[in-house]
PDB file of C-alpha atoms in Angstrom:
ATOM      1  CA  UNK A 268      27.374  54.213 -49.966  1.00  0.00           C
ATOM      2  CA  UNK A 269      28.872  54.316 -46.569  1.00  0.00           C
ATOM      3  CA  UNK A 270      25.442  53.956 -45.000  1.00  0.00           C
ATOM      4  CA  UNK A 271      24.904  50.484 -47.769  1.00  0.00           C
ATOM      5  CA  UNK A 272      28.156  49.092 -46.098  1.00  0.00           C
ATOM      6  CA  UNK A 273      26.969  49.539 -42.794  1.00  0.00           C
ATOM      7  CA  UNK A 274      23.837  48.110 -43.005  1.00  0.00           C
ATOM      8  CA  UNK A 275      25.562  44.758 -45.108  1.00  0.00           C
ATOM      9  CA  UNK A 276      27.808  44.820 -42.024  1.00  0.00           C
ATOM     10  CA  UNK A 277      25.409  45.041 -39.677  1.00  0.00           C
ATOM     11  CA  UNK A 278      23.644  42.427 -41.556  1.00  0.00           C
ATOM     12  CA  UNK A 279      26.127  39.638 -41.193  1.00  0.00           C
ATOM     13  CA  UNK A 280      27.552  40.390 -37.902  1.00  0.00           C
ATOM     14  CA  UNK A 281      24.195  40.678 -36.280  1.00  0.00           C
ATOM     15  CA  UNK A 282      23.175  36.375 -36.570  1.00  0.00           C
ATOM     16  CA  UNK A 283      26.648  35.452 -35.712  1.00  0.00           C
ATOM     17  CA  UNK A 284      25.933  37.622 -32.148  1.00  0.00           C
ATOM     18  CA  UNK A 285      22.543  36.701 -31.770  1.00  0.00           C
ATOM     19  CA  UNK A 286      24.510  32.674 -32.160  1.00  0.00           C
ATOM     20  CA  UNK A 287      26.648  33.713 -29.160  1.00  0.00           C
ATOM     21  CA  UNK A 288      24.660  35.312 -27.126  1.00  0.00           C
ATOM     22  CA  UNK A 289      22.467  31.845 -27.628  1.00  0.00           C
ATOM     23  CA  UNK A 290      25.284  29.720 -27.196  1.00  0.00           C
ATOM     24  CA  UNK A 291      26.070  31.698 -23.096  1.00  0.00           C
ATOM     25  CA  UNK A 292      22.627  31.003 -22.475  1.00  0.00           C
ATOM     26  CA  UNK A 293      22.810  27.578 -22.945  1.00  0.00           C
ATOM     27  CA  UNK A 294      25.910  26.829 -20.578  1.00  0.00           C
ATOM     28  CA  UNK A 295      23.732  28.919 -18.336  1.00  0.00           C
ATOM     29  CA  UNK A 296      20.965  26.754 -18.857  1.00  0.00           C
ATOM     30  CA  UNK A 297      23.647  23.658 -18.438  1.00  0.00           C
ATOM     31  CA  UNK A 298      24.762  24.959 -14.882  1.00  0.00           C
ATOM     32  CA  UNK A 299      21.280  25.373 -13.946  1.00  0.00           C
ATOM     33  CA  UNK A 300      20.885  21.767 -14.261  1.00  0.00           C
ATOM     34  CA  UNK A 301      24.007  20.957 -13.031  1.00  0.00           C
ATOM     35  CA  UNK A 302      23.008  22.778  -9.258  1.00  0.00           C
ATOM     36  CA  UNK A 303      19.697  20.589  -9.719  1.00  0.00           C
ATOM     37  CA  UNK A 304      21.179  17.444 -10.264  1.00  0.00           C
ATOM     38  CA  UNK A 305      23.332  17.999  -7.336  1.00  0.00           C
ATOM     39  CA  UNK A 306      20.306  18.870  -4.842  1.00  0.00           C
ATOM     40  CA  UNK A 307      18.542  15.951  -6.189  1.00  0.00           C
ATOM     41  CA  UNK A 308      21.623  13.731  -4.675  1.00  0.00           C
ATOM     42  CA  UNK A 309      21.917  15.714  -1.552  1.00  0.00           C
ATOM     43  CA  UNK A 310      18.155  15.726  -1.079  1.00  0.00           C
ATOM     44  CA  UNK A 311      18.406  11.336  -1.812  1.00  0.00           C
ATOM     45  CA  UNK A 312      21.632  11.420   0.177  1.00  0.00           C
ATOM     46  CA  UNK A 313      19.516  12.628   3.132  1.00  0.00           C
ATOM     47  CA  UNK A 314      16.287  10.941   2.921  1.00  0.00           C
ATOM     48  CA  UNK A 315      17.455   7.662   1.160  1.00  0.00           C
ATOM     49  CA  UNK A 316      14.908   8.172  -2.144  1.00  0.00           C
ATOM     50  CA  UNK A 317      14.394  11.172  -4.676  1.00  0.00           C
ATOM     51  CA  UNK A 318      11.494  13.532  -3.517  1.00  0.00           C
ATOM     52  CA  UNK A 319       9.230  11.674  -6.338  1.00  0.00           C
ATOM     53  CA  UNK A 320       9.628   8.951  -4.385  1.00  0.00           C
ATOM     54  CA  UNK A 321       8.748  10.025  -0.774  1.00  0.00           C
ATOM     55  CA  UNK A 322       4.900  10.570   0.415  1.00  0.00           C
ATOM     56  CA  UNK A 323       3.954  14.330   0.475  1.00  0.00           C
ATOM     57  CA  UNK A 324       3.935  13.393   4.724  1.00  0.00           C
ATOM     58  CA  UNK A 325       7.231  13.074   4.772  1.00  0.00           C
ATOM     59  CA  UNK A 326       8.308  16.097   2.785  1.00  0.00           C
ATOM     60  CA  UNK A 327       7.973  14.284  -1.007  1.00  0.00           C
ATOM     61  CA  UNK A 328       6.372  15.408  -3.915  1.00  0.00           C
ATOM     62  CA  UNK A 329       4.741  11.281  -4.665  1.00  0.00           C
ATOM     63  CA  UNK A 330       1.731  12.139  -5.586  1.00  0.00           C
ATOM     64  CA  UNK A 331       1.735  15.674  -7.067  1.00  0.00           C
ATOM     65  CA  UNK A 332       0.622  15.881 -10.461  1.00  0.00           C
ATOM     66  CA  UNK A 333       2.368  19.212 -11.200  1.00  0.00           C
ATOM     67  CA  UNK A 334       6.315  19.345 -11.043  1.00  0.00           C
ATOM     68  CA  UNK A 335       6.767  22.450  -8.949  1.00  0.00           C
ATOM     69  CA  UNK A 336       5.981  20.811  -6.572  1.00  0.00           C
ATOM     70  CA  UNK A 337       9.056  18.257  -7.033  1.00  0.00           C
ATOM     71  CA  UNK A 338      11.483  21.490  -7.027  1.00  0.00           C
ATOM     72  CA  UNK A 339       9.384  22.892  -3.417  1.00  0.00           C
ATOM     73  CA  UNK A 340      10.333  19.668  -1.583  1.00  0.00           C
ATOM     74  CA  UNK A 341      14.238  20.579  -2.518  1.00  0.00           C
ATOM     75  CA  UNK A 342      13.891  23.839  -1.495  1.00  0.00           C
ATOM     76  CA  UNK A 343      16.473  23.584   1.159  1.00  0.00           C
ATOM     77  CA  UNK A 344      18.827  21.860  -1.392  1.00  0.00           C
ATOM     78  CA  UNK A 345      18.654  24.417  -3.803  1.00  0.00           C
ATOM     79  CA  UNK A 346      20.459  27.884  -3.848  1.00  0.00           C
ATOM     80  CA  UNK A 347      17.138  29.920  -5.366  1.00  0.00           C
ATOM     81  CA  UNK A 348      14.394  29.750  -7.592  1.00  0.00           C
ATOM     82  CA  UNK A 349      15.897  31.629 -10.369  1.00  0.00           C
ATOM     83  CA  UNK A 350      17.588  28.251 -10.582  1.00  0.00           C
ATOM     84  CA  UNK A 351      14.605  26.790 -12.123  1.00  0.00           C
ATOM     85  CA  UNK A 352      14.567  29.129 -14.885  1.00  0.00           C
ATOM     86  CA  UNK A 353      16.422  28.801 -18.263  1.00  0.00           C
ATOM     87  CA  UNK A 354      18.288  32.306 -19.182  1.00  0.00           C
ATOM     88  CA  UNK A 355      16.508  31.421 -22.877  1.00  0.00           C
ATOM     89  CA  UNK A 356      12.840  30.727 -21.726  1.00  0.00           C
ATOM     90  CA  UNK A 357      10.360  33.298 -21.588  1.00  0.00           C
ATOM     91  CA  UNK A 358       9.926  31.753 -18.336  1.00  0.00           C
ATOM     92  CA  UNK A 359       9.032  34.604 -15.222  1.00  0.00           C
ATOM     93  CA  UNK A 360      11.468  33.843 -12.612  1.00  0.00           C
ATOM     94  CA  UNK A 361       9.217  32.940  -9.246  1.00  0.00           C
ATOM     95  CA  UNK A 362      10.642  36.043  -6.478  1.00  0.00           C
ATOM     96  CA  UNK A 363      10.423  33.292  -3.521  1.00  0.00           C
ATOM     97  CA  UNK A 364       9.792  29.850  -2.898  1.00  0.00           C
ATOM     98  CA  UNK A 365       6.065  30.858  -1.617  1.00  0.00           C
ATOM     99  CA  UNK A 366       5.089  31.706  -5.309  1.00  0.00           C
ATOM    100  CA  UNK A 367       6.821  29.081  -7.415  1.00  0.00           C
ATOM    101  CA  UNK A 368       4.210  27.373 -10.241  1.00  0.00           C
ATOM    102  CA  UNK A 369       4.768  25.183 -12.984  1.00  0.00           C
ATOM    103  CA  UNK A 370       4.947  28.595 -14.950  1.00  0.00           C
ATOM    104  CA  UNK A 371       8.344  30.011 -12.956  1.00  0.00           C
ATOM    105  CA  UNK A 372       9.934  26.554 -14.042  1.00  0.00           C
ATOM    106  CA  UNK A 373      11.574  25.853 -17.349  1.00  0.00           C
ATOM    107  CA  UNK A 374      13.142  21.962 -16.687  1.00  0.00           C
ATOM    108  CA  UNK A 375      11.274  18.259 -16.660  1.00  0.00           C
ATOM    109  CA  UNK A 376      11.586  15.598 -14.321  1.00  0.00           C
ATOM    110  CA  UNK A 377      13.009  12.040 -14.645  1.00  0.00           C
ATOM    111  CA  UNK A 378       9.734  10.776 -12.317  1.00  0.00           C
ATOM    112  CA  UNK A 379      10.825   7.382 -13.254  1.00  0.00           C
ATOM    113  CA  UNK A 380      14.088   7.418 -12.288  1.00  0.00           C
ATOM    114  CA  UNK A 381      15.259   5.807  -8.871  1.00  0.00           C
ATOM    115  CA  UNK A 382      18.281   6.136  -6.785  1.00  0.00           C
ATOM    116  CA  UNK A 383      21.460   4.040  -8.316  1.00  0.00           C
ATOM    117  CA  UNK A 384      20.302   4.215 -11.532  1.00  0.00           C
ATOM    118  CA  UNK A 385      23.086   6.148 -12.937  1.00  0.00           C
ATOM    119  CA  UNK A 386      21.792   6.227 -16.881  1.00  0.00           C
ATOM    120  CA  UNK A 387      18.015   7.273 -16.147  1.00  0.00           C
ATOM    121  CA  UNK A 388      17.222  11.219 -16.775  1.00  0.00           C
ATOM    122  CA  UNK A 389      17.392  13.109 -13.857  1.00  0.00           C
ATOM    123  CA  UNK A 390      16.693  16.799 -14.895  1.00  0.00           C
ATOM    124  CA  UNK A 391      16.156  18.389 -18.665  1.00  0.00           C
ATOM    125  CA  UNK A 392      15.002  20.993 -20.432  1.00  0.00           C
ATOM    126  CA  UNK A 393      11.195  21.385 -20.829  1.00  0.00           C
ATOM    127  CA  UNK A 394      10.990  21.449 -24.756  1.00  0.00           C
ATOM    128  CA  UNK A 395      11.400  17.170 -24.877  1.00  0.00           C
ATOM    129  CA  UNK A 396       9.241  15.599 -26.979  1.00  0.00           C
ATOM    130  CA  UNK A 397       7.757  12.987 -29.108  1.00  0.00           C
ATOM    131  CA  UNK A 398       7.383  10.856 -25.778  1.00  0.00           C
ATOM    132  CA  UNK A 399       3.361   9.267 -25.466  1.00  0.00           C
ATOM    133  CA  UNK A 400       1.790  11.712 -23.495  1.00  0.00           C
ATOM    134  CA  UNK A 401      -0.673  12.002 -20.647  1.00  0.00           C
ATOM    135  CA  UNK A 402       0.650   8.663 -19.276  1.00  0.00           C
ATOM    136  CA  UNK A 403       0.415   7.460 -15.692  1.00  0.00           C
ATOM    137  CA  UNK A 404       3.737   6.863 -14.042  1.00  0.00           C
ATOM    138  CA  UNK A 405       3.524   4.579 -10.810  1.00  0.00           C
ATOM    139  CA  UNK A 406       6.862   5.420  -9.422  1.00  0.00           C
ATOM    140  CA  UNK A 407       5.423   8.960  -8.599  1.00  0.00           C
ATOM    141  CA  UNK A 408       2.151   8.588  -8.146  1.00  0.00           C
ATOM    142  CA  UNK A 409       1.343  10.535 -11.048  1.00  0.00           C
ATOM    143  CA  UNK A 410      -1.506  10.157 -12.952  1.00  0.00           C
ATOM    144  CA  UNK A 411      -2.419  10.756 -16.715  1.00  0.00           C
ATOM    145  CA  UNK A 412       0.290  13.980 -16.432  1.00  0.00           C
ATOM    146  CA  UNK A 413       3.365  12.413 -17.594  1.00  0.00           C
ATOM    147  CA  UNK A 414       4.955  11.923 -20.801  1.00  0.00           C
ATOM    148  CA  UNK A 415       6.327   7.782 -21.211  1.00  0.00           C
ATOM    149  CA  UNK A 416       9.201   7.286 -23.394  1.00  0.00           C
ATOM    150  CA  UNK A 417       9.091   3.419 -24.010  1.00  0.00           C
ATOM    151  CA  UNK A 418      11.757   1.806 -26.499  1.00  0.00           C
ATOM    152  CA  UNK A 419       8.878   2.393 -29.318  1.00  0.00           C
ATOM    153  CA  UNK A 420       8.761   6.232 -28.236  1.00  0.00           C
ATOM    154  CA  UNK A 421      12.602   6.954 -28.059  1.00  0.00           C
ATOM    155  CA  UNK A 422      12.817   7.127 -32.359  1.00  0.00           C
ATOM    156  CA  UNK A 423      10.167   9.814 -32.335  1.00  0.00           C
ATOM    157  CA  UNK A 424      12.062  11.703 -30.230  1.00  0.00           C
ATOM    158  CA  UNK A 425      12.585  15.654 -30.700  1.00  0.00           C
ATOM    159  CA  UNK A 426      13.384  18.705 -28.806  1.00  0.00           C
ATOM    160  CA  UNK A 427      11.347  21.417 -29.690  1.00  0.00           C
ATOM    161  CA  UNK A 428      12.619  24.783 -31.570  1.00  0.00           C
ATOM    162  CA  UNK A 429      12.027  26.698 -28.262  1.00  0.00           C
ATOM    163  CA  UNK A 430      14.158  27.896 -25.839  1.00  0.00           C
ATOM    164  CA  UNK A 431      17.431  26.155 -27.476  1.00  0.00           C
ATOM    165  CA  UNK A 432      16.878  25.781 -31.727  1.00  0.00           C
ATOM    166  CA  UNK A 433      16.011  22.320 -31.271  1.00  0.00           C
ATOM    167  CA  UNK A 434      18.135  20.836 -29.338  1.00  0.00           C
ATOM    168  CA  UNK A 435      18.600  20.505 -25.594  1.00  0.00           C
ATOM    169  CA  UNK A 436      20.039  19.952 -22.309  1.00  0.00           C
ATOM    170  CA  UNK A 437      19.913  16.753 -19.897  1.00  0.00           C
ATOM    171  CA  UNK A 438      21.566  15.511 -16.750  1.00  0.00           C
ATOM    172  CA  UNK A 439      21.268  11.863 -15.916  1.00  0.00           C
ATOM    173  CA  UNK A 440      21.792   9.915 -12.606  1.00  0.00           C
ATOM    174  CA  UNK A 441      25.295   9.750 -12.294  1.00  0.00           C
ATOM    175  CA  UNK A 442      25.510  13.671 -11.670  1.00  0.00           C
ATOM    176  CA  UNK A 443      26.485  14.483 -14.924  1.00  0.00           C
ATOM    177  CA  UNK A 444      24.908  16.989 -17.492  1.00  0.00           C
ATOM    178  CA  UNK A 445      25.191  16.909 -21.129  1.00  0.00           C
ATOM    179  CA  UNK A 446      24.372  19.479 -24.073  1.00  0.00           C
ATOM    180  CA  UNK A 447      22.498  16.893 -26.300  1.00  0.00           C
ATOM    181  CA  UNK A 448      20.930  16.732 -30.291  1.00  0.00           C
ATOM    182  CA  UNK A 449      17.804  14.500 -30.317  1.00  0.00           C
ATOM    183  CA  UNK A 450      20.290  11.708 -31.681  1.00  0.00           C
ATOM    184  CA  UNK A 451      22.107  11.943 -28.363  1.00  0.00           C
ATOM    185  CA  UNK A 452      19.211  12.150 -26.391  1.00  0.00           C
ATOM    186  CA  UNK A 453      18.078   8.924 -28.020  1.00  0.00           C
ATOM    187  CA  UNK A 454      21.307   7.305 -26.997  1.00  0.00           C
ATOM    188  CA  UNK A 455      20.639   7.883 -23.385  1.00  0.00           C
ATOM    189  CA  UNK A 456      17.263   6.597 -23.423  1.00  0.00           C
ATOM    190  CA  UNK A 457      18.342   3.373 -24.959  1.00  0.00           C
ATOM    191  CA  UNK A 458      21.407   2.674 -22.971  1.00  0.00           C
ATOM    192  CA  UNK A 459      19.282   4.030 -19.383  1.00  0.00           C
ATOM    193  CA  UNK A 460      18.727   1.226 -16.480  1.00  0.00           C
ATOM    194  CA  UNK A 461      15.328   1.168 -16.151  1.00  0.00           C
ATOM    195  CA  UNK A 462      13.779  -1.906 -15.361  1.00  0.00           C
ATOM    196  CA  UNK A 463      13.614  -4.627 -18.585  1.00  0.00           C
ATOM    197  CA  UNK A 464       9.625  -5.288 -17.691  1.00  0.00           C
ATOM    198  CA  UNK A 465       9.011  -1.938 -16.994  1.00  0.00           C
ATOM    199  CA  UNK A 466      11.475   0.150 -19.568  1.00  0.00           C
ATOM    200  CA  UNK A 467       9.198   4.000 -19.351  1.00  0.00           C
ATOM    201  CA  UNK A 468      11.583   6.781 -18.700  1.00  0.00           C
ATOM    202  CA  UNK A 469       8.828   8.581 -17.575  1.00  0.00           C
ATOM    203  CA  UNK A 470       9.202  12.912 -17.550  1.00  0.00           C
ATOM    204  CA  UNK A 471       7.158  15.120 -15.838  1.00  0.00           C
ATOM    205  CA  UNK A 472       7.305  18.568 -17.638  1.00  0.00           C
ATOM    206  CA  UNK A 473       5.702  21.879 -16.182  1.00  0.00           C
ATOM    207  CA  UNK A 474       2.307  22.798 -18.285  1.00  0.00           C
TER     208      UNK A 474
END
């Protein structure tokens, strides 16, 4: 009997924990992009344009087709690698800078997004989708890699079930980072700056 009421116990208590535990990670996962979003402005604040922006010459990532390689041009901006990691991805965190791949790195990139646009996505989790994929996105120089959220994409929208139960987190270009639904996400898309001819909100996500 005593055994029965254990395991009923143990039974109910155990998904309210697992919630919890879920729930740290995610705040985790929200300061993660929080550092990033701030070395993306001290990495603009120094070199006038975001690293998606600058030719691989001159220490930019325009051009790359993978988005590590975004991340390795802030290197000096950001504290460590283990940054680029969300605490609920399966994710390997890279040891050094030297070894980082697309596979050590759990957030997209707002390759679209340009400096004083202050409602474009900067940073998100990797698990946004529902955008047209394999798209080319100018801005970058990337080609046939990116996924294009134009205003006939954003209602598709979804986050994936994986790392955060279908739902996700975003920072945008005014610094700030949000915990988001797919509604939400939706919301920023449609209110963003992006050009009116030109209205993408291109991501680059690590494959």
């Amino acid at each position: 009997m005593v055994i029965a009421i254990i395991a009923i116990l143990a039974g109910l208590l155990l998904p309210a924990l697992g919630r919890a535990k879920e729930k740290g990670r995610r705040i985790s996962c929200l300061n993660n992009l929080k550092q990033l979003t701030l070395s993306m402005h001290l990495f603009a604040s120094d070199n006038e344009y975001y690293p998606w922006r600058i030719p691989i010459a001159d220490g930019g990532s325009k051009g790359r087709q993978r988005v590590y390689w975004t991340f390795l041009a802030m290197q000096n901006e950001i504290t460590a690698p283990k940054v680029l990691s969300c605490p609920s991805d399966r994710r390997e965190i890279a040891p050094n800078w030297t070894s980082l791949r697309d596979t050590n790195v759990s957030y997209f990139v707002g390759v679209d997004t340009k400096e004083g646009r202050p409602g474009m996505l900067l940073v998100g989790d990797w698990s946004l989708d529902g955008g047209r994929k394999n798209r080319n996105c100018p801005v970058a120089g990337v080609n046939n890699h990116a996924m294009e959220f134009a205003l006939a994409d954003i209602p598709r929208l979804f986050w994936r079930a994986h790392p955060h139960g279908g739902v996700g987190n975003v920072s945008v270009g005014d610094a700030s980072a949000h915990q988001v639904t797919a509604q939400a996400t939706r919301e920023i898309l449609l209110s963003s700056d992006d050009d009116n001819n030109a209205f993408n909100n291109h991501i680059l996500a690590p494959r």
